[in-house]
XYZ file of C-alpha atoms in Angstrom:
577
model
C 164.026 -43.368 148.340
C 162.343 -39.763 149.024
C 158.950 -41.331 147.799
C 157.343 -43.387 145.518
C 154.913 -41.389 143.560
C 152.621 -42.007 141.076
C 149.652 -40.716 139.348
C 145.928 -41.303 140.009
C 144.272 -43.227 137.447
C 140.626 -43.363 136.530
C 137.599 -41.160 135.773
C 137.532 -39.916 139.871
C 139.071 -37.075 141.052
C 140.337 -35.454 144.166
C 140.832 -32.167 142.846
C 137.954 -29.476 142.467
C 138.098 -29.571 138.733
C 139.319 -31.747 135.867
C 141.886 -29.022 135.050
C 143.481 -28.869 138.658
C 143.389 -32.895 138.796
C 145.043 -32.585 135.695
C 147.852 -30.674 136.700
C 148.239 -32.895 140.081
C 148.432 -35.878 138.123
C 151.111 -34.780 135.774
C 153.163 -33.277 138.176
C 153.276 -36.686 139.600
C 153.646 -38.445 136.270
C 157.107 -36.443 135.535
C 157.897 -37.973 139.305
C 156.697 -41.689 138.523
C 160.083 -43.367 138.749
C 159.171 -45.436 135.136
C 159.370 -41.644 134.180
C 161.846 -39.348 135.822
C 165.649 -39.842 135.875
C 166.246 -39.390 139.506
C 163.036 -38.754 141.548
C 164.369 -38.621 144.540
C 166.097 -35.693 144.171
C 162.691 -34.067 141.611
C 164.823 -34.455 138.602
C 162.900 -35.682 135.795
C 165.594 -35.333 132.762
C 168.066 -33.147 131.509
C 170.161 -33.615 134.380
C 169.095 -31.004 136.444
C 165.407 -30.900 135.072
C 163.424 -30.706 138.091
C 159.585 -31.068 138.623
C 159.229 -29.076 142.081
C 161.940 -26.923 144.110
C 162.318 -29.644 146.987
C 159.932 -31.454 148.594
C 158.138 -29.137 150.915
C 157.618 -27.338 147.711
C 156.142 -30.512 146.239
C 153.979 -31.236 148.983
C 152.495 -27.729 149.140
C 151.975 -27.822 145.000
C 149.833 -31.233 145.524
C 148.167 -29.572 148.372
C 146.929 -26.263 146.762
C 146.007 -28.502 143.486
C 144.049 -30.182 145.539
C 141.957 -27.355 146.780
C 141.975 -24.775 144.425
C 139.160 -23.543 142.931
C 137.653 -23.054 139.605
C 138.030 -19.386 139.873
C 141.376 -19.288 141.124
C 144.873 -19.630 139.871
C 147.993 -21.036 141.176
C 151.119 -18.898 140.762
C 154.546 -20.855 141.021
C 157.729 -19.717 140.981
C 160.780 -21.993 139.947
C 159.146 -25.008 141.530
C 157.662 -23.160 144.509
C 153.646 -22.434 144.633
C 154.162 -18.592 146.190
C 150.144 -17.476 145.977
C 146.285 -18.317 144.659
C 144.677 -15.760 143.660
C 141.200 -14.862 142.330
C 140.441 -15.485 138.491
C 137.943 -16.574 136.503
C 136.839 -19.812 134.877
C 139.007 -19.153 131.697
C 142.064 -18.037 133.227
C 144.717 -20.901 133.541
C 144.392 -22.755 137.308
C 148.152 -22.382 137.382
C 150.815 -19.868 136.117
C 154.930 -20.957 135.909
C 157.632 -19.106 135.433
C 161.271 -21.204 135.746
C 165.039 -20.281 136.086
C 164.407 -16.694 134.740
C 166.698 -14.741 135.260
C 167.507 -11.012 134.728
C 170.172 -10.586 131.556
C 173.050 -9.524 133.526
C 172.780 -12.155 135.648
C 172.014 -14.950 133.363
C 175.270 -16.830 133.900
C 175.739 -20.212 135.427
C 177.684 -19.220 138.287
C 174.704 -16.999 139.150
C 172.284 -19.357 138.709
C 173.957 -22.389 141.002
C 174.376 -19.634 143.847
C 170.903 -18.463 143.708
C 169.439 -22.521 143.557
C 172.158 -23.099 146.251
C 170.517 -20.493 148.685
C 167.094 -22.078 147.831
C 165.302 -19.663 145.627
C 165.046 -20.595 141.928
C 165.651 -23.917 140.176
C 166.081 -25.501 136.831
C 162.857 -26.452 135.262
C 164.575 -27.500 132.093
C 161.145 -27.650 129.549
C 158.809 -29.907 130.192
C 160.022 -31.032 133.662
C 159.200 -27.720 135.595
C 155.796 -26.936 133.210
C 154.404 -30.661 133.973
C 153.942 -32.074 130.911
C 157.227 -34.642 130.211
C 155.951 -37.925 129.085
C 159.036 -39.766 129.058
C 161.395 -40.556 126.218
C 158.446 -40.354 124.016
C 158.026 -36.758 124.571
C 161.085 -36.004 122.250
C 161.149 -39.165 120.035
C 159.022 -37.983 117.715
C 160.402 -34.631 117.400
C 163.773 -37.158 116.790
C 162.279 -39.570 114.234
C 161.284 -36.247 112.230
C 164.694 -35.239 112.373
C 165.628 -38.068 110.853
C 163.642 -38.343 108.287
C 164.776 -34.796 107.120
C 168.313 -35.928 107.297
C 167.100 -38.909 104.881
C 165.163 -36.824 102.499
C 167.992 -34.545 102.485
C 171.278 -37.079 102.053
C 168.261 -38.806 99.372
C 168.251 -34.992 97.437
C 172.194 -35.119 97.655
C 171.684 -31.857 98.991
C 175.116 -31.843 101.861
C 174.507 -28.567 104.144
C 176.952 -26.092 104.116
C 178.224 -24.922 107.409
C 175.148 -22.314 109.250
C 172.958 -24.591 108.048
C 171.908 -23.468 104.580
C 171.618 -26.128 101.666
C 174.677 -25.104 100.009
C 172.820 -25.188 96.267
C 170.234 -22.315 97.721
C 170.942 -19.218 97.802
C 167.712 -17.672 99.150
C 167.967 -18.883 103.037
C 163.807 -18.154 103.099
C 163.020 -20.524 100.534
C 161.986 -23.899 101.293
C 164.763 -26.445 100.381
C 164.414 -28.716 97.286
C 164.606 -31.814 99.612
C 161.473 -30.988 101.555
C 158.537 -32.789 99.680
C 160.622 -36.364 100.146
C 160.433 -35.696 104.130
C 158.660 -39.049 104.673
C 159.458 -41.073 101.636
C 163.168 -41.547 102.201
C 164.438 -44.261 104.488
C 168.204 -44.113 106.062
C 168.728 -47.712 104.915
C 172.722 -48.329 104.383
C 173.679 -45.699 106.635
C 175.092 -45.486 110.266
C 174.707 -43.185 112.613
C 177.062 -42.034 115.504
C 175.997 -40.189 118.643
C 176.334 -39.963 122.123
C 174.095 -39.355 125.566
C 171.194 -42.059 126.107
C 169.122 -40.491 129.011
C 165.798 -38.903 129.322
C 166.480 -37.146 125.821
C 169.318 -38.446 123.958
C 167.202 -41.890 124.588
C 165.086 -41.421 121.551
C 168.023 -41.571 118.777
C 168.312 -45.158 118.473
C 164.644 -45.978 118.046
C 164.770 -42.897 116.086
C 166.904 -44.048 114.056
C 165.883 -47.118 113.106
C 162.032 -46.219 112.547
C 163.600 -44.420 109.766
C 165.107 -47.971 108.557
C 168.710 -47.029 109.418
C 171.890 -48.257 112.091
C 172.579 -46.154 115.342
C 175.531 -46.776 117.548
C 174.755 -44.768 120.393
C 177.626 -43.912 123.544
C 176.799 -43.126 127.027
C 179.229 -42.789 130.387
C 176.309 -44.914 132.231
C 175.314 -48.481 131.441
C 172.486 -47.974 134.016
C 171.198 -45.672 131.259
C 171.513 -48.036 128.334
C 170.292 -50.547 130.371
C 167.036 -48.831 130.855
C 166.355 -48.151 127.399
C 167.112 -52.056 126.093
C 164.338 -52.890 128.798
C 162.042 -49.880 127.416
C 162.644 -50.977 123.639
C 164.482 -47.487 122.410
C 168.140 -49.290 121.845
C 168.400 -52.569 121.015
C 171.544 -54.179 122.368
C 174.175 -52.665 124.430
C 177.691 -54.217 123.046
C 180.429 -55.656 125.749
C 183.109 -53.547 123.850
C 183.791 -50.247 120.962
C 184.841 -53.248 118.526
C 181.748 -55.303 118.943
C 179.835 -52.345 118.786
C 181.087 -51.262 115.556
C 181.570 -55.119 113.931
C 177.698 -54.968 114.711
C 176.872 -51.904 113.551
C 179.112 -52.215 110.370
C 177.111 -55.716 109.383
C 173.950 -53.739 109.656
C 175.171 -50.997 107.905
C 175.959 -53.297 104.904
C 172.909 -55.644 105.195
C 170.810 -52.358 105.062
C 169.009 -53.628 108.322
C 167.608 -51.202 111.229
C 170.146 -51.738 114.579
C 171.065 -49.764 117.685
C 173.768 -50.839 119.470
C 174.836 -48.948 123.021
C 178.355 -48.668 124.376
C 179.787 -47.699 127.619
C 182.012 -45.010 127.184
C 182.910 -41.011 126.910
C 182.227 -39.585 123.625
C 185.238 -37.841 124.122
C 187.189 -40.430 123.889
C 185.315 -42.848 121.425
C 184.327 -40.045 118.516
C 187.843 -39.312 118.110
C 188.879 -43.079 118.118
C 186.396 -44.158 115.947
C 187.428 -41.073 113.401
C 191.249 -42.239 113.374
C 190.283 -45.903 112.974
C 188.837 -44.812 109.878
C 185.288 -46.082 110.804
C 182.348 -45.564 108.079
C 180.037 -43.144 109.113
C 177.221 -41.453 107.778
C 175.762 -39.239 110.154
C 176.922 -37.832 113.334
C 175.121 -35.547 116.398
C 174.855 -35.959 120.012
C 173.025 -35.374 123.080
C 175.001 -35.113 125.765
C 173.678 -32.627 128.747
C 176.244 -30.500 127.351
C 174.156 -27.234 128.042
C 175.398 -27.808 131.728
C 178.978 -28.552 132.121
C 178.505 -30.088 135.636
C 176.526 -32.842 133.805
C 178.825 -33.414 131.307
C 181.593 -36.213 132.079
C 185.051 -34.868 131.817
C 187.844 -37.494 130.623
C 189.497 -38.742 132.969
C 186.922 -38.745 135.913
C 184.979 -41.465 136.779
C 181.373 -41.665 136.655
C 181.023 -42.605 140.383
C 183.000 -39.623 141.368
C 181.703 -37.009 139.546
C 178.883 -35.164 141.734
C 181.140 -34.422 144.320
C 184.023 -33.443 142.500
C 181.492 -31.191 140.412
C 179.834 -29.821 143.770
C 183.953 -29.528 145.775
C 185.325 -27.795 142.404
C 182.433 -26.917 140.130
C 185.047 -23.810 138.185
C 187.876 -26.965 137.668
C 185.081 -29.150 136.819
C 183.519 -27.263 134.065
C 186.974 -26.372 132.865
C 187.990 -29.831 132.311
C 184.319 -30.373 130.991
C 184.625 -28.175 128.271
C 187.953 -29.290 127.507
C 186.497 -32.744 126.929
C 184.009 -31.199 124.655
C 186.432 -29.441 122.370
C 187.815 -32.977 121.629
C 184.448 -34.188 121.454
C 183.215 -31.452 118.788
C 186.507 -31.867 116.694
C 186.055 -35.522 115.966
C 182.707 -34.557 114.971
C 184.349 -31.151 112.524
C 186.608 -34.268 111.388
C 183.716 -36.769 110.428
C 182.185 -33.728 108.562
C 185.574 -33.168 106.791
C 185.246 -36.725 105.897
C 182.017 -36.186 103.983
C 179.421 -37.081 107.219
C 176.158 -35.336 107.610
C 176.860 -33.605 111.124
C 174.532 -31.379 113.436
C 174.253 -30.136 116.405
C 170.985 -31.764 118.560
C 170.625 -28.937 120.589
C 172.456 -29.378 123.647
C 175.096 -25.920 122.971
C 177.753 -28.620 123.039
C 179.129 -26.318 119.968
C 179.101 -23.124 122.451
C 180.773 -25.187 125.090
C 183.701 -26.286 122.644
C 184.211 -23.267 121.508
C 184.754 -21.803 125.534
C 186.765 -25.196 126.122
C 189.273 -23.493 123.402
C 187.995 -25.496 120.321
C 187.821 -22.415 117.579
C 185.962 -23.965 114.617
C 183.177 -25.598 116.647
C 180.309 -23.923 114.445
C 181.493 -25.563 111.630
C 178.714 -27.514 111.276
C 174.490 -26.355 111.805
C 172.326 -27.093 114.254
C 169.482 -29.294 113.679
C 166.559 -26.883 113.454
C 168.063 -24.408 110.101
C 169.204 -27.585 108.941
C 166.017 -29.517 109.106
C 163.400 -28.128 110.863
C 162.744 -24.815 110.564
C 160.141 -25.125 107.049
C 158.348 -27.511 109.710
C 158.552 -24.219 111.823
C 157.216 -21.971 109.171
C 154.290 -24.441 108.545
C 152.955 -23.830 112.311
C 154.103 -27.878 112.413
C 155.531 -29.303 115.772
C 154.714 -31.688 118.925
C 151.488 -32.184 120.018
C 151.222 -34.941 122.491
C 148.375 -35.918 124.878
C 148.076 -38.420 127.952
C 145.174 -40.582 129.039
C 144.366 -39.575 132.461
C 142.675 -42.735 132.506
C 145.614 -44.885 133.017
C 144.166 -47.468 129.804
C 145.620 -47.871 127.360
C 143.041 -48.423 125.234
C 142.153 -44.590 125.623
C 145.840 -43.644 123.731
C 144.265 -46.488 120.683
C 141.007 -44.947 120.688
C 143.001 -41.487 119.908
C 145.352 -43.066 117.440
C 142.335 -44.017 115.412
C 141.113 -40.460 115.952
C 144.483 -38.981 114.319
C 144.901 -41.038 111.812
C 141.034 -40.987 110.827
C 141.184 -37.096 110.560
C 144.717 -36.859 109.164
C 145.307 -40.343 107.211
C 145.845 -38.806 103.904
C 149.227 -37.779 105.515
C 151.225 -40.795 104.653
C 154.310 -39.718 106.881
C 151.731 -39.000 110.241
C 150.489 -42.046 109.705
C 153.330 -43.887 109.249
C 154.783 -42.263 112.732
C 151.426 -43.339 114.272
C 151.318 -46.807 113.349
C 155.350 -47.373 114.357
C 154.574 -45.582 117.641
C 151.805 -47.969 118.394
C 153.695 -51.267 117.342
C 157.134 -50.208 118.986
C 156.941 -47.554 121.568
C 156.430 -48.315 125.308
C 154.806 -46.291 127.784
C 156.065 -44.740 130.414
C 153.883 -43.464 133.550
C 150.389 -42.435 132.097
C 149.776 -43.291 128.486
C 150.586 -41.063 126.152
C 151.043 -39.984 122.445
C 152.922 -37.841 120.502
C 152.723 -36.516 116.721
C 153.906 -32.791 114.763
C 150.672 -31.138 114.014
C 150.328 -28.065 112.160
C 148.811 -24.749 112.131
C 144.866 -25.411 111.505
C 145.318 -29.090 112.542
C 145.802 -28.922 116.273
C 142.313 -27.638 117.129
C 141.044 -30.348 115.153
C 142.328 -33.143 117.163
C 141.950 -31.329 120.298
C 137.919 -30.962 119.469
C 137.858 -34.485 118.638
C 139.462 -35.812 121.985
C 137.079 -33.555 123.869
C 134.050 -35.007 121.950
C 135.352 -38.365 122.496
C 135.579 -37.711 126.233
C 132.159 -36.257 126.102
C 130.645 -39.646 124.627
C 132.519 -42.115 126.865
C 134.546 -42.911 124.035
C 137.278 -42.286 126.245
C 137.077 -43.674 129.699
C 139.019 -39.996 131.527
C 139.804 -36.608 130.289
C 143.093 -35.948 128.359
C 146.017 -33.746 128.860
C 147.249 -31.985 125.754
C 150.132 -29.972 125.739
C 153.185 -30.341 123.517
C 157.307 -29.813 124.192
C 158.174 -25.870 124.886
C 160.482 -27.191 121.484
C 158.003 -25.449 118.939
C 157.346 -23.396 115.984
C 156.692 -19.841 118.232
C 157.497 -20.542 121.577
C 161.351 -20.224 121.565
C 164.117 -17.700 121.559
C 166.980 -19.849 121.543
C 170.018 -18.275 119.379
C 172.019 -22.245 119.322
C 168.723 -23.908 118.771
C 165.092 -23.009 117.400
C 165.935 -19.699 116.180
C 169.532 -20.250 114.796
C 170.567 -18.693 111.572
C 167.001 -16.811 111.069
C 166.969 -15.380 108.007
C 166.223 -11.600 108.999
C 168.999 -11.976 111.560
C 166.322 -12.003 114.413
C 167.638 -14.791 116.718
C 167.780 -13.782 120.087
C 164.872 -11.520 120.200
C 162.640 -13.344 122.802
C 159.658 -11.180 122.659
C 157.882 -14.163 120.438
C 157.787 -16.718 123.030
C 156.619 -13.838 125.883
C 153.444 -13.073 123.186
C 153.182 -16.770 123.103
C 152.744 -17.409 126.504
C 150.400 -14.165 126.922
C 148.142 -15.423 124.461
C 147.927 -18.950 125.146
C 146.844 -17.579 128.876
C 144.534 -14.942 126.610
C 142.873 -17.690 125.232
C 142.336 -20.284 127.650
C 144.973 -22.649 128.235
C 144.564 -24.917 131.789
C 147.983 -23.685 132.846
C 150.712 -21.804 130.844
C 154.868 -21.430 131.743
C 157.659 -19.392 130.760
C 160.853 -20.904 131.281
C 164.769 -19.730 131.035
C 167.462 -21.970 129.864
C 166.034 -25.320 128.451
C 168.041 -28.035 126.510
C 170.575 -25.209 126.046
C 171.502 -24.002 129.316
C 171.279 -20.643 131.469
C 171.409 -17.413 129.242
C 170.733 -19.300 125.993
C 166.839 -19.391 126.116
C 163.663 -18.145 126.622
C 160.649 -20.762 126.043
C 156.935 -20.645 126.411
C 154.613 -23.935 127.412
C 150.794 -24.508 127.006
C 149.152 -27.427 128.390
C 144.847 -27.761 127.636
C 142.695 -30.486 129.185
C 140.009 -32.477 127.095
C 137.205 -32.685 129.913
C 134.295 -33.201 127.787
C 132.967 -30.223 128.576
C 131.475 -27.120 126.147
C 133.585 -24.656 128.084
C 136.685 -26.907 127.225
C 135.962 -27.769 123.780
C 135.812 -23.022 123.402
C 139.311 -23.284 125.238
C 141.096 -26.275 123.153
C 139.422 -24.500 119.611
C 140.950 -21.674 120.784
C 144.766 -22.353 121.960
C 145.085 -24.982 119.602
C 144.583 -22.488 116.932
C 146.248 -19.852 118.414
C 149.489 -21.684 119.861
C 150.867 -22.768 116.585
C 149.739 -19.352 114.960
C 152.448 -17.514 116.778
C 154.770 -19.905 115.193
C 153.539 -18.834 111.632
C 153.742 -15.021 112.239
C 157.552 -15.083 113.980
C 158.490 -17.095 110.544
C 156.432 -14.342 108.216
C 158.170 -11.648 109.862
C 161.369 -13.094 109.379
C 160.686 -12.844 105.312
C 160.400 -16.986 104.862
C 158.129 -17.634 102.200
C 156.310 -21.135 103.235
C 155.252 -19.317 106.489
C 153.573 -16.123 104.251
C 151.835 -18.966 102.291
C 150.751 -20.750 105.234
C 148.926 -17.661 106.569
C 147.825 -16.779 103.225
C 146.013 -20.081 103.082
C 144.389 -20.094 106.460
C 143.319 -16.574 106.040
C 145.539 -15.468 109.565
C 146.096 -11.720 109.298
C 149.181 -10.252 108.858
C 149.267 -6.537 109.937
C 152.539 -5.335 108.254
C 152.913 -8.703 106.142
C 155.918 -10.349 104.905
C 159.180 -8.537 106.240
């Protein structure tokens, strides 16, 4: 091993400023080894996800964090700290930009020669901006997901392919399922999906928080392994048939399961579909965005880096082969009557170049579910306790659902994530806030850091996976209803303003969950000091974060999102589109 790393805990710093400790500390947390997938090499998720360029990279980061100043600001480029220079005390203390790339030359092959020869590297989201909290990070993001897809099968409202409910005919109204988001359980039903790692790891417990049965694939029982021992998946079968004999008895019992399996998805969707198998929902997330981290049939798991790194052209080939078959066993559950979506991984866009022509025959998961979330400012907030207790992430759960208890489904999430979700590194938390609701729980954690409520400051930030900090054609902004999806001029004014306004450090990152020349994303990341000056900053970017969220969905003509700013009195130069 490179080097066991882990986080400072506790109320004393080494760093010049709560901010800058801040940002030291989390850069270790994505490296704590109960955290990242493969620290040794900086990966924290994703595959390819990395925290820092190498580790002389790493090393210098820690050691500028250390001494910078509260006046100066840390510029870092893909992973690499390349200047400080002089600020002032509301500037952010560090500035990231990751994997950007100029159009042109947005391609994969590109990419891998430029990372070979040492000067960019993949910062997927949260990995390369800091602010990964393990599994948890997306979980929540997940069990929302889920819930939609319950209130939605409860409606009897099956999407039509693009994902607009196929009984609406106005794609920028909200759909007639939305008010039971919450109430509906997935009871009875069974859901099939693949890829268990840093990501794909929150389905099962997902899935079952929302009362239903998950049988969940992956190429590497290492990977199942780990989440059985971190309570996400339940059980990990010996074989496909106990897996399913399990998951079936569930299924008709109406009991919450996840079962894991060792296998390709490749392979198993399309068995499972020709054995005639029930199934009620299907998705999956692979690391399809990257071929080279997607398992070919045929290959063994063992062998795969360095056939990827001797033949990485043959590789993907034979990569996105194995997703076509993939992708048309999950067109044939959907035939079948299944609720099927793409999670956000461009496995569709992969298919479809692996010679698989109707792979967008079913939506991805944000027009199908998420996007009057979107248009509501909603999405993830999540905070960790510096402290290292705890009993700081309780204190805070109390705090949330004290200010926002009258929200039956928040609460719900809040109480489930303290009864059943484990920690991983620092504590943390994780819940969708909305437009005029951030800043409130933001001012509260700084107050409650300011009284000793709290024993250390907080880090607040949230997944780049948000209402106005994306331009991601396969993902966030799919099917827009003005037609506006890949203009990525809204997550550029997101990052500028969250800087404008105060953030502790602020990133712009290419390529994501979805791969190079499929995204453009935006990160914020505040810290609760206890401080005045911080409690100006959080008001601020809390506020202002989520706003940008609510004017990209009023310009693109949807009407919850020209309520929304009606209500909170946010102006609206031009208005509604």
């Amino acid at each position: 091993m490179a080097e066991l790393i882990r986080a400072a805990r506790g109320a004393t710093r080494t760093a010049k400023g709560w901010p800058q400790e801040a940002a030291l500390r989390m850069l270790m947390n994505n490296l704590d080894p109960d955290v990242a997938e493969r620290p040794d090499d900086l990966v924290v998720y994703g595959g390819t996800g990395r925290a820092a360029r190498d580790w002389p990279s790493y090393h210098a980061l820690v050691a500028t964090l250390t001494e910078l100043a509260d006046d100066e600001t840390m510029l870092v480029q893909s992973g690499r700290p390349v200047g400080v220079l002089r600020t002032h005390e509301w500037a952010p203390r560090v500035l990231l930009a990751n994997s950007n790339l100029v159009g042109d030359w947005a391609t994969w092959p590109e990419f891998r020669r430029l990372e070979q020869l040492g000067l960019t590297m993949y910062g997927q989201m949260t990995a390369g901006s800091w602010i990964y909290i393990g599994t948890q990070g997306i979980l929540q993001g997940t069990y929302e997901t889920f819930a939609a897809v319950a209130a939605k099968l409860a409606a009897g409202a099956k999407l039509a392919a693009g994902g607009a409910p196929a009984e609406v005919t106005d794609p920028t109204a909200p759909p007639a399922w939305i008010d039971r988001v919450g109430a509906a359980s997935l009871a009875g039903t069974l859901t099939l999906t693949a890829g268990c790692g840093g990501m794909g790891g929150a389905q099962p417990l997902a899935v079952t928080m929302n009362g239903g049965v998950c049988l969940i694939v992956d190429v590497d029982p290492q990977r199942l392994a780990r989440r059985v021992a971190t309570r996400y998946l339940d059980t990990v079968a010996d074989s496909l048939d106990e897996a399913v004999a399990l998951t079936q008895a569930a299924r008709r019992d109406r009991r919450a399961l996840s079962v894991g399996v060792v296998g390709n998805a490749a392979t198993v969707f399309p068995q499972l579909l020709a054995d005639g198998v029930e199934i009620d929902i299907v998705t999956d997330q692979t690391s399809a965005h990257d071929p080279l981290s997607y398992l070919p049939e045929g290959v063994e798991l063992a062998d795969a880096a360095a056939y990827a790194g001797r033949a990485p052209q043959e590789y993907t080939q034979r990569a996105r082969e194995s997703m076509a078959r993939h992708v048309a066993a999950m067109v044939g559950f959907a035939d079948a009557g299944a609720e099927v979506f793409d999670y956000g991984n461009s496995i569709r866009d992969e298919a479809r170049l692996g010679g698989y022509d109707r792979a967008f025959d079913f939506p991805g998961f944000v027009p199908a579910y998420i996007r009057p979330l979107f248009c509501a400012g909603k999405g993830p907030f999540r905070w960790a306790a510096l402290s290292g207790d705890p009993a700081d992430i309780a204190a805070t759960d109390r705090a949330i659902l004290d200010l926002f208890g009258d929200n039956e489904a928040l609460a719900r999430w809040i109480r489930l994530a303290g009864e059943r979700v484990a920690f991983q590194g620092l504590p943390a938390r994780i819940c969708w806030l909305g437009y005029g609701e951030r800043e409130l729980a933001g001012v509260r954690f700084n107050e409650m850091v300011a009284s000793g409520e709290l024993a250390a400051p907080v880090v607040i930030g949230r997944d780049h996976l948000d209402c106005g900090s994306v331009a991601s054609p396969y993902r966030e902004t799919e099917a827009m209803a003005d037609g506006s999806d890949p203009i990525a001029d809204w997550p550029l004014l997101n990052a500028l303003v969250n800087t404008a306004s105060g953030a502790s450090w602020v990133s712009i990152h290419h390529g994501g969950g979805v791969g190079i020349g499929r995204s453009i994303h935006a990160g914020q990341v505040c810290v609760a000091d206890g401080t005045a000056l911080a409690g100006q900053k959080i008001e601020r970017v809390l506020r202002n974060d989520p706003a940008t969220g609510v004017l990209r969905h009023v310009d693109a003509g949807y009407q919850l999102a020209g309520q929304v700013a009606a209500a909170h009195d946010l102006p609206v130069p031009m208005g509604r589109r």
